[in-house]
């Protein structure tokens, strides 16, 4: 973990999803309840109060999935940094296969892009998150996450984040035919019931004039700030 961080914010014994807090999880939310409106601000304020001087800015995890639009993730990172977030990127293994420029993202954030579990002897490269953004979020990731499958670092991080009360915002990038699948609709309902916030649907499919709409990267940050 970088110098100056509070080393008590480790993971629970037996897990490593990249630096999530090791505190006991909050009581489960009632199905259908939204995330508390003050979660992001309160979470960061609480950490600063408890450990003054340990962190100057709130820390945002950006989880990147394998969709063509992922090539533009630097836009989200820039917007987050302009809103005074520090950023660390976690990618699915498929996304690391040329879907975005991981070297450029590492240079932009000042931190290596993570996609694999670290070895027990390796230091934790990221501090605990104050919030998580999943952008773009694919059909596969949304369904596996909702089912509690944690077979990659990205999915493990997401599965643990919601249970620990870390605010999560999602920008889906799912083709219309896949979005119509009952399993996907069920997954959205389950994740929303856990307090996960979703942006507008985005299929990436061209319109009648052949052009594709812009992907609303900054909407993820707006979702986190929304009461």
Coordinates of C-alpha atoms in Angstrom, one line a residue:
X1 CA 0.0 0.0 0.0
X2 CA 1.4 3.4 -0.8
X3 CA 3.1 5.3 2.0
X4 CA 0.8 7.4 4.2
X5 CA -2.2 5.2 3.8
X6 CA -3.9 3.6 6.8
X7 CA -2.8 0.0 6.8
X8 CA -5.8 -1.1 8.9
X9 CA -8.0 -0.7 5.8
X10 CA -7.1 -4.1 4.5
X11 CA -9.3 -6.9 3.2
X12 CA -11.0 -9.5 5.3
X13 CA -8.9 -12.6 6.0
X14 CA -8.9 -14.9 3.0
X15 CA -9.9 -12.4 0.3
X16 CA -8.2 -9.8 -1.8
X17 CA -10.4 -7.8 -4.2
X18 CA -7.8 -5.0 -4.4
X19 CA -8.0 -3.1 -1.2
X20 CA -11.6 -2.9 0.0
X21 CA -12.1 -2.1 3.6
X22 CA -11.8 -4.8 6.2
X23 CA -14.5 -3.5 8.5
X24 CA -17.6 -5.5 9.2
X25 CA -20.2 -5.1 6.5
X26 CA -23.3 -2.9 7.3
X27 CA -26.7 -4.4 7.9
X28 CA -28.2 -5.7 4.7
X29 CA -30.5 -3.2 2.9
X30 CA -34.1 -4.0 2.3
X31 CA -34.7 -5.2 -1.2
X32 CA -35.5 -2.3 -3.5
X33 CA -33.9 0.3 -1.2
X34 CA -31.6 2.9 -2.8
X35 CA -28.1 3.6 -1.6
X36 CA -28.1 6.2 1.2
X37 CA -28.0 9.7 -0.4
X38 CA -25.0 10.8 1.7
X39 CA -23.0 7.6 1.3
X40 CA -20.1 9.0 -0.8
X41 CA -19.6 12.2 1.2
X42 CA -20.2 10.5 4.5
X43 CA -17.9 7.6 3.8
X44 CA -15.0 9.9 2.8
X45 CA -15.7 12.4 5.7
X46 CA -15.7 9.5 8.2
X47 CA -12.4 8.2 7.0
X48 CA -10.8 11.6 7.1
X49 CA -12.2 12.2 10.6
X50 CA -10.9 8.8 11.9
X51 CA -7.5 9.0 10.2
X52 CA -6.7 12.7 9.6
X53 CA -3.9 13.2 7.1
X54 CA -4.1 9.7 5.6
X55 CA -5.7 10.7 2.3
X56 CA -6.1 14.1 0.6
X57 CA -8.7 13.0 -2.0
X58 CA -11.5 10.4 -2.2
X59 CA -10.5 7.3 -4.2
X60 CA -12.5 5.9 -7.1
X61 CA -12.2 2.5 -8.6
X62 CA -13.1 2.3 -12.3
X63 CA -14.0 -1.2 -13.5
X64 CA -13.6 -1.5 -17.3
X65 CA -15.3 -4.4 -19.2
X66 CA -14.7 -5.7 -22.7
X67 CA -16.8 -3.4 -24.9
X68 CA -15.6 -1.4 -27.9
X69 CA -16.5 1.8 -26.2
X70 CA -13.9 1.1 -23.5
X71 CA -11.3 2.7 -25.7
X72 CA -12.7 6.1 -24.4
X73 CA -12.3 5.4 -20.7
X74 CA -9.7 8.1 -20.4
X75 CA -12.6 10.6 -20.7
X76 CA -14.1 9.2 -17.5
X77 CA -10.8 9.3 -15.7
X78 CA -10.2 13.0 -16.8
X79 CA -13.7 14.0 -15.6
X80 CA -13.2 12.2 -12.3
X81 CA -9.8 13.9 -11.7
X82 CA -11.3 17.2 -12.5
X83 CA -13.9 16.5 -9.8
X84 CA -11.0 15.9 -7.3
X85 CA -11.1 12.1 -7.3
X86 CA -8.0 9.9 -7.3
X87 CA -8.5 7.0 -9.7
X88 CA -7.4 3.4 -9.9
X89 CA -8.5 1.1 -12.8
X90 CA -9.5 -2.5 -12.6
X91 CA -10.2 -4.3 -15.9
X92 CA -11.7 -7.7 -16.7
X93 CA -9.2 -10.0 -18.3
X94 CA -11.1 -9.8 -21.7
X95 CA -10.9 -6.0 -21.5
X96 CA -7.1 -6.2 -21.2
X97 CA -7.0 -7.8 -24.6
X98 CA -6.8 -4.6 -26.6
X99 CA -10.1 -3.0 -25.7
X100 CA -8.3 0.1 -24.3
X101 CA -4.8 1.5 -23.9
X102 CA -3.8 0.2 -20.5
X103 CA -0.4 1.8 -20.7
X104 CA -1.9 5.2 -21.4
X105 CA -4.4 4.7 -18.6
X106 CA -1.6 3.8 -16.1
X107 CA 0.2 6.9 -17.1
X108 CA -2.9 9.0 -16.6
X109 CA -3.8 7.6 -13.2
X110 CA -0.2 7.1 -12.0
X111 CA -1.1 3.5 -11.1
X112 CA -0.9 0.2 -12.8
X113 CA -4.1 -1.2 -14.3
X114 CA -5.2 -4.2 -12.3
X115 CA -6.8 -7.3 -13.8
X116 CA -5.4 -10.3 -11.9
X117 CA -5.3 -11.3 -8.2
X118 CA -2.1 -10.2 -6.5
X119 CA 0.2 -12.7 -4.7
X120 CA -0.1 -12.7 -0.9
X121 CA 3.4 -11.2 -0.5
X122 CA 2.6 -8.3 -2.9
X123 CA 1.6 -4.9 -1.5
X124 CA -1.9 -3.7 -2.1
X125 CA -1.5 -1.2 -5.0
X126 CA -4.8 0.6 -4.4
X127 CA -6.3 2.1 -1.2
X128 CA -9.9 1.2 -0.2
X129 CA -12.4 2.8 -2.5
X130 CA -14.8 5.6 -1.6
X131 CA -16.9 4.7 -4.6
X132 CA -16.8 2.4 -7.7
X133 CA -17.8 3.0 -11.3
X134 CA -18.3 0.2 -13.8
X135 CA -18.0 1.6 -17.3
X136 CA -18.6 0.2 -19.7
X137 CA -20.5 -2.7 -18.0
X138 CA -21.2 -5.7 -20.3
X139 CA -24.0 -8.3 -20.3
X140 CA -21.6 -10.9 -19.0
X141 CA -20.3 -8.8 -16.1
X142 CA -23.7 -7.6 -15.0
X143 CA -25.2 -11.1 -15.0
X144 CA -22.3 -12.7 -13.2
X145 CA -22.1 -9.9 -10.6
X146 CA -25.8 -10.2 -9.8
X147 CA -25.4 -14.0 -9.5
X148 CA -22.5 -13.5 -7.0
X149 CA -19.9 -15.0 -9.2
X150 CA -16.4 -13.6 -8.3
X151 CA -14.1 -15.5 -10.6
X152 CA -12.1 -12.4 -11.7
X153 CA -10.6 -9.5 -9.7
X154 CA -13.1 -7.1 -11.3
X155 CA -16.1 -9.3 -10.3
X156 CA -14.7 -10.0 -6.8
X157 CA -14.3 -6.3 -6.3
X158 CA -17.9 -5.6 -7.3
X159 CA -19.4 -8.4 -5.3
X160 CA -17.6 -7.2 -2.1
X161 CA -18.2 -3.5 -2.7
X162 CA -22.0 -3.6 -2.5
X163 CA -21.9 -5.8 0.5
X164 CA -19.6 -3.3 2.3
X165 CA -21.8 -0.3 1.5
X166 CA -19.4 1.2 -1.1
X167 CA -21.4 3.3 -3.6
X168 CA -21.4 1.8 -7.1
X169 CA -22.5 3.4 -10.3
X170 CA -22.9 1.5 -13.6
X171 CA -23.0 2.6 -17.2
X172 CA -24.2 -0.5 -19.2
X173 CA -23.1 -1.1 -22.8
X174 CA -25.4 -3.9 -23.9
X175 CA -26.8 -4.6 -27.3
X176 CA -30.6 -4.4 -27.5
X177 CA -31.0 -8.1 -28.2
X178 CA -29.0 -9.1 -25.1
X179 CA -30.7 -6.4 -23.0
X180 CA -34.1 -8.1 -23.8
X181 CA -32.9 -11.4 -22.2
X182 CA -34.9 -12.1 -19.0
X183 CA -31.7 -13.0 -17.1
X184 CA -30.4 -9.5 -17.8
X185 CA -33.6 -7.8 -16.6
X186 CA -33.5 -9.9 -13.5
X187 CA -29.9 -9.0 -12.9
X188 CA -30.6 -5.3 -13.1
X189 CA -33.5 -5.6 -10.7
X190 CA -31.3 -7.5 -8.2
X191 CA -28.4 -5.0 -8.4
X192 CA -30.8 -2.1 -8.1
X193 CA -32.2 -3.7 -5.0
X194 CA -28.7 -3.8 -3.6
X195 CA -28.4 0.0 -4.0
X196 CA -26.4 0.0 -7.3
X197 CA -27.1 3.0 -9.5
X198 CA -27.5 2.6 -13.2
X199 CA -27.1 5.1 -16.0
X200 CA -29.2 5.0 -19.2
X201 CA -29.2 2.0 -21.5
X202 CA -26.6 2.2 -24.2
X203 CA -26.5 -0.4 -27.0
X204 CA -23.6 1.0 -29.1
X205 CA -25.7 0.3 -32.2
X206 CA -25.8 2.9 -34.9
X207 CA -29.0 5.0 -35.4
X208 CA -30.9 5.4 -38.7
X209 CA -28.3 7.8 -40.0
X210 CA -25.5 5.4 -39.3
X211 CA -24.0 7.4 -36.4
X212 CA -23.5 6.1 -32.9
X213 CA -24.6 8.2 -29.9
X214 CA -21.9 9.4 -27.5
X215 CA -21.3 7.3 -24.4
X216 CA -22.2 9.4 -21.4
X217 CA -19.0 8.8 -19.4
X218 CA -19.6 11.6 -16.9
X219 CA -23.1 10.3 -16.0
X220 CA -21.4 7.8 -13.7
X221 CA -20.0 10.6 -11.6
X222 CA -23.3 12.4 -11.6
X223 CA -25.0 9.2 -10.3
X224 CA -22.6 9.0 -7.4
X225 CA -23.3 12.6 -6.5
X226 CA -27.1 12.3 -6.7
X227 CA -29.1 12.3 -3.5

